[in-house]
Short mmCIF file of C-alpha atoms and ligand atoms in Angstrom, two decimals:
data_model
loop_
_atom_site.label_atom_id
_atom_site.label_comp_id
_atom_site.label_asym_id
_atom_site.label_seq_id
_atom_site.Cartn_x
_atom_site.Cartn_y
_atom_site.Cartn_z
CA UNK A 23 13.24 19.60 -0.66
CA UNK A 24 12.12 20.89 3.20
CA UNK A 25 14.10 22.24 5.15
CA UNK A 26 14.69 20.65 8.44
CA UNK A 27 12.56 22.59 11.08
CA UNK A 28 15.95 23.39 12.76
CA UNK A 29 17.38 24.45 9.41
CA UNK A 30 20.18 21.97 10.04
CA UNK A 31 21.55 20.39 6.42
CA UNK A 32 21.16 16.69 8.32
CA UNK A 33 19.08 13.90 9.05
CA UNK A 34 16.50 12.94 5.97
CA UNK A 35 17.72 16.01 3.88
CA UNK A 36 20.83 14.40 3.17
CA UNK A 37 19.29 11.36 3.12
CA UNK A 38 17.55 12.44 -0.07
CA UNK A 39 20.18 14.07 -1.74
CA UNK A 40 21.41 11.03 -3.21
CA UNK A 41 18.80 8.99 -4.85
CA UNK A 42 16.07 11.33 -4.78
CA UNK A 43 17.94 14.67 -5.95
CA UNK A 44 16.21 14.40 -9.41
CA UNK A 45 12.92 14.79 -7.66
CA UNK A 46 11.20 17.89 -7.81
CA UNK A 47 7.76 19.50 -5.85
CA UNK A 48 6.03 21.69 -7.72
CA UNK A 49 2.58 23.41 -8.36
CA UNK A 50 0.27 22.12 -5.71
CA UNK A 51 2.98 20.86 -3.49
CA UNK A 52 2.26 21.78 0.59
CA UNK A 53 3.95 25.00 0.94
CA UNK A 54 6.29 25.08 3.97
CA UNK A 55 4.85 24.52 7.59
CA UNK A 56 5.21 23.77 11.15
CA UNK A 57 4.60 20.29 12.61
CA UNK A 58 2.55 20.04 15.72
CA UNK A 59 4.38 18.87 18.44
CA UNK A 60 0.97 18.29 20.66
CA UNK A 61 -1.18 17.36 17.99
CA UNK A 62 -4.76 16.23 19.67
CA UNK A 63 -4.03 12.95 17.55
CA UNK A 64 -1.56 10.14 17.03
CA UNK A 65 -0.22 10.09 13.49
CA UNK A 66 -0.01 6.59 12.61
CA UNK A 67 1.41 6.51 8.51
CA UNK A 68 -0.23 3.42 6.95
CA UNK A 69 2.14 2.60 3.84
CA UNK A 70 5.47 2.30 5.29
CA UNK A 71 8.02 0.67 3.42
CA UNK A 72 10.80 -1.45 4.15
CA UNK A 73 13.19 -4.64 3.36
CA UNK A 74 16.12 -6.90 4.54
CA UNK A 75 19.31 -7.97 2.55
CA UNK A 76 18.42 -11.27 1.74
CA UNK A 77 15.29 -10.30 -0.09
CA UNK A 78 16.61 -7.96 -1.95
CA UNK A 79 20.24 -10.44 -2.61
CA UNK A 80 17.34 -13.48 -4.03
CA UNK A 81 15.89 -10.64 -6.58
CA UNK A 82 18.79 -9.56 -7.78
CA UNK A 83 20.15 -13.19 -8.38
CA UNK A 84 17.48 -13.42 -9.95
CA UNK A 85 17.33 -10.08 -11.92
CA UNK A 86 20.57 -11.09 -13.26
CA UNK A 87 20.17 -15.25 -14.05
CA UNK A 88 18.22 -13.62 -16.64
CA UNK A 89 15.41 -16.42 -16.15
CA UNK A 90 12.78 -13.71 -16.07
CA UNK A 91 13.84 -10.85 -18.33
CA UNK A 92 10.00 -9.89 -18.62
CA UNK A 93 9.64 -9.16 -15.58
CA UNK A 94 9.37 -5.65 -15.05
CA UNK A 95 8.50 -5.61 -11.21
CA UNK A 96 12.14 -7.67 -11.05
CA UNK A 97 13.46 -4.74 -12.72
CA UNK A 98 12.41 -2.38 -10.45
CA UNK A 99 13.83 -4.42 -8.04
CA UNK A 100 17.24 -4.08 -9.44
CA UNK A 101 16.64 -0.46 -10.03
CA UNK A 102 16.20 0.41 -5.81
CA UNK A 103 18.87 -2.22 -5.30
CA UNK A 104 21.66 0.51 -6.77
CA UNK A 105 20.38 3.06 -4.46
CA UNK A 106 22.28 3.01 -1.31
CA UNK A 107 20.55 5.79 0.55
CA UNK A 108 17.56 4.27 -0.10
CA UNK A 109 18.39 0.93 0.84
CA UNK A 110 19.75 2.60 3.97
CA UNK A 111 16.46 3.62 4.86
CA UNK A 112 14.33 0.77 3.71
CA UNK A 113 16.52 -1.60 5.89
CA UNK A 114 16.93 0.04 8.91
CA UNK A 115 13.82 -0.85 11.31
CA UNK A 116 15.51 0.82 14.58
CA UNK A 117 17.45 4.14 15.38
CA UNK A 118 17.59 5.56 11.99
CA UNK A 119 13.96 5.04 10.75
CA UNK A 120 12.63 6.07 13.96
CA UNK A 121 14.76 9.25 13.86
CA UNK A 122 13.20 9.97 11.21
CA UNK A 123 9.71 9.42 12.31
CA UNK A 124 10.56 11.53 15.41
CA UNK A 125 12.23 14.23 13.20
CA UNK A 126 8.82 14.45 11.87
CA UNK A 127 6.39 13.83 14.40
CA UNK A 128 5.28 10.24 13.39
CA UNK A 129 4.40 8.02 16.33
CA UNK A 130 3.79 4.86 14.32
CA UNK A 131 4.47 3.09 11.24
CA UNK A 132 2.28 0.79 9.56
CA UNK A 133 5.38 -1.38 7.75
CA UNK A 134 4.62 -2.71 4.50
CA UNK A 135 7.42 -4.99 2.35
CA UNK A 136 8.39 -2.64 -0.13
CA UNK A 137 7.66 -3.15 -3.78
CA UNK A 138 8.23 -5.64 -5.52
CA UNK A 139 8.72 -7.85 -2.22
CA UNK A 140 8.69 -11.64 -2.54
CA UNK A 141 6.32 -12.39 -5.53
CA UNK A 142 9.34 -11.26 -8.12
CA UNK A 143 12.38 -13.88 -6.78
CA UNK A 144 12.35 -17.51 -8.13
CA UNK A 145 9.53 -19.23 -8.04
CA UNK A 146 9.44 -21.50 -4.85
CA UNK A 147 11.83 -19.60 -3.11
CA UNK A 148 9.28 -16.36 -2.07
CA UNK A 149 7.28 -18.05 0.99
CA UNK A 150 10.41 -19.17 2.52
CA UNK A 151 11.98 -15.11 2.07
CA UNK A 152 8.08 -14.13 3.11
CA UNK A 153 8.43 -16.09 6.67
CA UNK A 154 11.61 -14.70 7.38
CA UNK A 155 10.22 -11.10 6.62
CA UNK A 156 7.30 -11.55 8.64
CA UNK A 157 9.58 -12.90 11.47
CA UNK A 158 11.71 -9.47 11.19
CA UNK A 159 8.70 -7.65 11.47
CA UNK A 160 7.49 -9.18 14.12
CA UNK A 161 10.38 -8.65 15.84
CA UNK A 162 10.60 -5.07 15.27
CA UNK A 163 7.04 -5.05 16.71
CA UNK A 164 7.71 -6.37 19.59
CA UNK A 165 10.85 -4.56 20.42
CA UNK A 166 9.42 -1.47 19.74
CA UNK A 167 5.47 -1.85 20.35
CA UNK A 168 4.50 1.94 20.41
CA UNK A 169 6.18 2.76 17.36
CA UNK A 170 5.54 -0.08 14.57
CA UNK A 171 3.00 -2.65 13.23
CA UNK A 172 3.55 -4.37 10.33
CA UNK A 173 1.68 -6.03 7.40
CA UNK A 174 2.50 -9.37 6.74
CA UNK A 175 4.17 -10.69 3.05
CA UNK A 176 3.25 -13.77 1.57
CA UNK A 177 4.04 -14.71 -2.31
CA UNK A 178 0.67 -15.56 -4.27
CA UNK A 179 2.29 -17.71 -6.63
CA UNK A 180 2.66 -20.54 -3.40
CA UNK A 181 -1.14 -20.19 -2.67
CA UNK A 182 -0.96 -23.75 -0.03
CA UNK A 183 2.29 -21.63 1.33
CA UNK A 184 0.49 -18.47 1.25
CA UNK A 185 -2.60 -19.90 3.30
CA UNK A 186 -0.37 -21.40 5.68
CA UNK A 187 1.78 -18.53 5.83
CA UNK A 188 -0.81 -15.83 6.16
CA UNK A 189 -2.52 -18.08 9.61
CA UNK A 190 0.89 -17.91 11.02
CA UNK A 191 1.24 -14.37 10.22
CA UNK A 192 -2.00 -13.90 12.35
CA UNK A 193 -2.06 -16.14 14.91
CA UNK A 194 1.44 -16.74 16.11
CA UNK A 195 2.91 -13.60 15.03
CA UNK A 196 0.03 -11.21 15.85
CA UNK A 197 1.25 -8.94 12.51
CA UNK A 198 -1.69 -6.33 11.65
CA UNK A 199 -3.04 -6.90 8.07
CA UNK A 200 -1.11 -8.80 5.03
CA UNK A 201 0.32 -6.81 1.49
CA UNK A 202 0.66 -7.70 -2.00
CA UNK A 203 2.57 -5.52 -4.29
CA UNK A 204 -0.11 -5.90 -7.32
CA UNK A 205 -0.01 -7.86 -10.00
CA UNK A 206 2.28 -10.95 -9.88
CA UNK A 207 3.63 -11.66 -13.44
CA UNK A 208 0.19 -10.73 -14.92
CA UNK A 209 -1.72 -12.51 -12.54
CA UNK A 210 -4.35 -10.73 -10.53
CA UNK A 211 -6.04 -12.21 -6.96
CA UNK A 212 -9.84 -11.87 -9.14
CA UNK A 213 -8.58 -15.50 -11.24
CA UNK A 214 -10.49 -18.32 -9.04
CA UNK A 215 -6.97 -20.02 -8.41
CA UNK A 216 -6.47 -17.62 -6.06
CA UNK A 217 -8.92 -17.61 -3.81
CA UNK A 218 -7.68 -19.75 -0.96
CA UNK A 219 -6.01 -16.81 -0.35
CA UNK A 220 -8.72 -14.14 -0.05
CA UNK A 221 -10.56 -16.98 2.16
CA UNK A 222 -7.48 -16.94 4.38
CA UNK A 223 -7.28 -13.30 4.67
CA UNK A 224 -11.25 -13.01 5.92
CA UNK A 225 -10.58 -15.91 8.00
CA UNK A 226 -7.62 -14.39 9.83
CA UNK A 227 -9.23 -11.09 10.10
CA UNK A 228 -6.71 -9.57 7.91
CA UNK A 229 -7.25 -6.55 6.03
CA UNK A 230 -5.02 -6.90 2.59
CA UNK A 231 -3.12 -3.59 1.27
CA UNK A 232 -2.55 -3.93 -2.55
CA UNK A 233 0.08 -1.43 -3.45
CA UNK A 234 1.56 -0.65 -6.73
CA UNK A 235 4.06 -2.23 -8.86
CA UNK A 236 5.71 -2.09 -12.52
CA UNK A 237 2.42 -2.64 -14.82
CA UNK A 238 2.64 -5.94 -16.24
CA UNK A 239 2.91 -4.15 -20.25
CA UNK A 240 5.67 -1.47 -18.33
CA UNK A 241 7.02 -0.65 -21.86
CA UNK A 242 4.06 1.31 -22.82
CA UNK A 243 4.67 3.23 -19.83
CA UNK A 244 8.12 2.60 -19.82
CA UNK A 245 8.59 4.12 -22.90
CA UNK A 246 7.01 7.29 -22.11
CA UNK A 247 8.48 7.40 -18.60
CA UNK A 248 5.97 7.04 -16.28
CA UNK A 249 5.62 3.21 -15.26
CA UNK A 250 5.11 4.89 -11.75
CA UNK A 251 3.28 7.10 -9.36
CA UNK A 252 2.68 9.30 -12.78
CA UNK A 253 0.33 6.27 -14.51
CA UNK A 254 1.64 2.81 -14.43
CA UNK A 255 1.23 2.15 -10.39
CA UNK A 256 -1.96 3.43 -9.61
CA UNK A 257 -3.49 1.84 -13.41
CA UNK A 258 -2.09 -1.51 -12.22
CA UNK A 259 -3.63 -1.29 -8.99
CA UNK A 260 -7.05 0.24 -10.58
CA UNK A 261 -7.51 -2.92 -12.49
CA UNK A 262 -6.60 -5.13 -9.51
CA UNK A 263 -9.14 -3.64 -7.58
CA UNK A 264 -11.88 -3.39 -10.12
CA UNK A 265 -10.87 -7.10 -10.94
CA UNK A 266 -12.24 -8.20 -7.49
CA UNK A 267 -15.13 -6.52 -6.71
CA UNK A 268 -16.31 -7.98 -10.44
CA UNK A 269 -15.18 -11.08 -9.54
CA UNK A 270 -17.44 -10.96 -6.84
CA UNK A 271 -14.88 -11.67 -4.03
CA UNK A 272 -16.94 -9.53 -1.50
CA UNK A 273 -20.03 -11.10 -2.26
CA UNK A 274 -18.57 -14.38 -1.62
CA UNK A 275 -16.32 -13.35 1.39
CA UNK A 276 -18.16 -10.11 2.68
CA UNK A 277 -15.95 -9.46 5.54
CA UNK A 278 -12.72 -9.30 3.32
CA UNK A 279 -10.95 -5.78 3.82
CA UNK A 280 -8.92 -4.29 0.92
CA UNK A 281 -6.93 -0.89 1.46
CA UNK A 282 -5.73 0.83 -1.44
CA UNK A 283 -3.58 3.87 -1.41
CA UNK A 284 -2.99 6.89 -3.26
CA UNK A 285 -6.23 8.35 -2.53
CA UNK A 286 -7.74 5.35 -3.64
CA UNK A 287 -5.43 5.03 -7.26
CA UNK A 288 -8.15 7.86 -7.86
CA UNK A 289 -10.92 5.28 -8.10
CA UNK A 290 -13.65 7.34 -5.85
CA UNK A 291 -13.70 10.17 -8.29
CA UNK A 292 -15.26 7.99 -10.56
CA UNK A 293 -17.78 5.76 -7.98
CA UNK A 294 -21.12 7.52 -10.09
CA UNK A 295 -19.82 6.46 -13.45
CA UNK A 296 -19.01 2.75 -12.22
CA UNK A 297 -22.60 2.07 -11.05
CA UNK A 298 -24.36 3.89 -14.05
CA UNK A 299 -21.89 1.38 -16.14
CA UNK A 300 -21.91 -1.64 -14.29
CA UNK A 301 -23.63 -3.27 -16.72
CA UNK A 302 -20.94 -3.47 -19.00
CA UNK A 303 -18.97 -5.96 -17.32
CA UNK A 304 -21.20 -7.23 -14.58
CA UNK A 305 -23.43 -10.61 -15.27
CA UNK A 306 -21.49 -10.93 -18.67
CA UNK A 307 -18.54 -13.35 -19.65
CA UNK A 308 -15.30 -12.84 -18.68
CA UNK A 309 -13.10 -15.67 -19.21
CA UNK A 310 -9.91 -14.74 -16.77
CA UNK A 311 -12.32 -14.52 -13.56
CA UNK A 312 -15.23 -16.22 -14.39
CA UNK A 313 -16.30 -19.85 -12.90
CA UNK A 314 -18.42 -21.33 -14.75
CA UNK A 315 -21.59 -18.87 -15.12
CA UNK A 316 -20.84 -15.25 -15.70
CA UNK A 317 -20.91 -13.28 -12.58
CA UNK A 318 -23.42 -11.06 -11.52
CA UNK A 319 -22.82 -8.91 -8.41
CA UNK A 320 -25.38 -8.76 -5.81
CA UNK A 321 -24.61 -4.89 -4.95
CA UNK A 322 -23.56 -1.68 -7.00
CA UNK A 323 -20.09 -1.12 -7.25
CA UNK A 324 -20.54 2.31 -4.64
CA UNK A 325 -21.66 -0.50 -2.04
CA UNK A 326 -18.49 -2.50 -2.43
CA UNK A 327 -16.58 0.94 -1.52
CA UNK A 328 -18.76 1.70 1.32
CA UNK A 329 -18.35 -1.65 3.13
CA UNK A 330 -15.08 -3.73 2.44
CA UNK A 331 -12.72 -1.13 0.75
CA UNK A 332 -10.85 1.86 2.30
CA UNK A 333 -8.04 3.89 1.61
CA UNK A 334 -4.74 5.80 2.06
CA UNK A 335 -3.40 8.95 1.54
CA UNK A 336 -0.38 8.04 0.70
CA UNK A 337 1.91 10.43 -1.33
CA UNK A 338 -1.16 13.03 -1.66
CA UNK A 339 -1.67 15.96 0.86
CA UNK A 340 -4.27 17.32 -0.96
CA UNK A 341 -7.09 19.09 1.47
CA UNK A 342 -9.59 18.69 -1.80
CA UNK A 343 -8.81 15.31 -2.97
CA UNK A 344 -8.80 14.57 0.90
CA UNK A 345 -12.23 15.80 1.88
CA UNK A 346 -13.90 14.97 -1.36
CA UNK A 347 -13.21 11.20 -0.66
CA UNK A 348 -14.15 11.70 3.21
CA UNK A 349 -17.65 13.00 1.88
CA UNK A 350 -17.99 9.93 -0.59
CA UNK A 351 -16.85 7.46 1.25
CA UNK A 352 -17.29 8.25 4.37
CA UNK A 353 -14.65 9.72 7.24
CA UNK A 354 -14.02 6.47 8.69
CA UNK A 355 -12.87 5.17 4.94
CA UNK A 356 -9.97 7.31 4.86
CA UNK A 357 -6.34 6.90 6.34
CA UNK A 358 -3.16 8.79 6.68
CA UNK A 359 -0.35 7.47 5.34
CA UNK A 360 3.09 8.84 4.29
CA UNK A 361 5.09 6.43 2.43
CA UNK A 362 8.41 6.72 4.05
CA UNK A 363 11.02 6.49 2.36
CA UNK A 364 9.51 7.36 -0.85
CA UNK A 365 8.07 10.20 -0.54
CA UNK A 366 8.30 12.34 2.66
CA UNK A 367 8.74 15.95 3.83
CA UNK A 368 7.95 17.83 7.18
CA UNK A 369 5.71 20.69 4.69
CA UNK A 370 3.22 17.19 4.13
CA UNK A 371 2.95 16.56 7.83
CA UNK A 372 2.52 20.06 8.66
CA UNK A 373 -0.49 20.29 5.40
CA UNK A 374 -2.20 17.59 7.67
CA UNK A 375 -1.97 19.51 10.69
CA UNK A 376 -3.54 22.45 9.06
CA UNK A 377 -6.22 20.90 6.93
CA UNK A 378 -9.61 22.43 8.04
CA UNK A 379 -11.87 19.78 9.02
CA UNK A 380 -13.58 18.91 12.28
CA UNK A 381 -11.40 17.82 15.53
CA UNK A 382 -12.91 14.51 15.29
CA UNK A 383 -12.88 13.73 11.40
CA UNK A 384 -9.24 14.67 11.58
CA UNK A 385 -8.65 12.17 14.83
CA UNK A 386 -10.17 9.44 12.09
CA UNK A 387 -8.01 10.06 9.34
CA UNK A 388 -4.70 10.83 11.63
CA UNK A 389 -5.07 7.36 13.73
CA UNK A 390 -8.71 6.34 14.45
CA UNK A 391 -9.06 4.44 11.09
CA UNK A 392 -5.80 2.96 10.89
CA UNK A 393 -6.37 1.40 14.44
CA UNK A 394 -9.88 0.19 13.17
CA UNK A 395 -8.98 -1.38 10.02
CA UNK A 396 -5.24 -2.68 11.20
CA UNK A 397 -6.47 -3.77 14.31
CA UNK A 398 -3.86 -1.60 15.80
CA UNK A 399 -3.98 -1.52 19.82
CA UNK A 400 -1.66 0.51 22.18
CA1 LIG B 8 4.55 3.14 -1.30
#
């Protein structure tokens, strides 16, 4: 783990010790660095987490009712629950999390309901829990305007509540995108059911963050140890995102904005591959998305990428992986983001500083983008 720039044995370093001690950085890891304290940017980190007690209280009632044993998001849930330190951290939305922020030189937090959020508790309880989240939030936005916006959480499973919710989340509460943690008991946003939803989102000018989860067949994974960051999250995500632009969602609602993170769950690596083999999926049946005729998309897949998807570092301060996607994508595709508390140390902040890329590309990917595609002001 870094050492505190003062060397002290304080702050986030014993923070970590207790839940994340088993943790190790290897290999390609930053090496150590210095954090610029008059960086020519703002760093604005775009996949934030966070929670309150009363979410996490409804999933572990419901965790242990033992009405949804197969629920492996739920038991994920349960799993950060019995992590105090981490709990610590993911509640706190004042002194301590901005301490930490300062301790590392990050002027704003995008703040995302941490995984699994609201679409795991008892059905018809989450859009009641996801109002009172946004409303916490919101009110950490407004009492501290320069240093958080915030995402707002709605449960997919209500999609009248979710509609209503996600309008409220926009209009009255002025909250900066909306997230979904992933798949929702093996459901997926590409199934026609839920498209209210993605209407709502375009409607409301809110861009929609799909992080990871448990995959919904976690024992696989599970089994070999990795229902994570190491293969379950990003595959989970992967087929959620591949799931919509085959639905056709941004043909239908063009100005929709999806963010992904994790350099893109490693998607853009393979953007030449998709639209040689688009033809395998696109224009044929496919009975969980289709409505009524099969499908056929009116761009190739690369287009979807350039126009209504971007994405987030998150969790990968990687100059190549970085500047490869810039080039692919586009500079103004890509966006900083840390992913506090999970996964945080002063030698990634300080890799950012000293990634070699132009004044201006780096402004984009430090703050630039995130203010575009959060509609983040001030
Ligand atoms: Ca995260």
């Amino acid at each position: 783990m870094a050492k505190l720039e003062d060397g002290s044995e304080k702050g986030l370093k014993g923070h970590f010790k207790e839940d994340f001690s088993h943790r190790t950085r290897v290999g390609l890891a930053p090496r150590a660095g210095h954090v610029d304290r008059d960086a020519p940017y703002q760093r604005i980190a775009t996949e934030e987490a966070w929670t309150f007690p009363a979410l996490v209280k409804a999933q572990m009632d419901y965790l242990e009712s033992g009405a949804a044993s197969d629920d492996d998001s739920l038991k994920m849930a349960g799993l950060f629950a019995r992590m105090p330190s981490l709990q610590e951290m993911l509640q706190d939305l004042g002194d301590l999390r901005i301490s930490h922020m300062d301790e590392m030189g990050i002027d704003r937090q995008l703040l995302l309901l941490t995984a699994p959020g609201v679409q795991v508790v008892k059905p018809g309880d989450g859009t009641a829990l996801s109002r009172e989240a946004n409303d916490i939030a919101a009110e950490a936005c407004r009492k501290y305007p320069d240093r958080f916006s915030a995402c707002a959480a709605f449960d997919p499973r209500d999609v009248e509540g979710s509609v209503k919710e996600l309008e409220r989340a926009s209009r009255e509460l002025k909250l900066n995108g909306a997230v979904l943690n992933s798949h929702f008991q093996g459901h997926y946003l590409d199934e026609p059911a839920y498209w209210p939803i993605l209407e709502a989102l375009e409607a409301n000018d809110l861009a929609l963050y799909i992080h990871p989860t448990a995959p919904y067949n976690a024992p696989h994974y599970e089994q070999r140890g990795f229902f994570g960051a190491l293969a379950g999250f990003p595959h989970d995500v992967w087929l959620h995102t591949m799931g919509l632009v085959f639905s056709g969602a941004f043909d239908r609602f063009p100005k929709l904005r999806l963010v992904i993170g994790h350099m893109g769950e490693c998607l853009p690596l393979h953007l030449y591959r998709f639209d040689w083999m688009q033809g395998n999926a696109d224009g044929r049946a496919r009975p969980l998305i289709d409505r009524g005729e099969p499908i056929r998309l009116k761009h190739p897949i690369s287009y979807y990428f350039h126009n209504n998807i971007w994405i987030t570092t998150s969790g990968v301060a990687w100059e190549p992986a970085i500047k490869f996607c810039q080039q692919v994508l586009g500079p103004e595709r890509i966006l900083y983001a840390m992913d506090y508390p999970y996964q945080q140390s002063y030698d990634e902040v300080a890799a950012y500083d000293r990634m070699d890329m132009s004044a201006e590309e780096k402004k984009l990917l430090m703050e630039d983008n995130a203010r575009s595609v959060f509609r983040i002001t001030g």
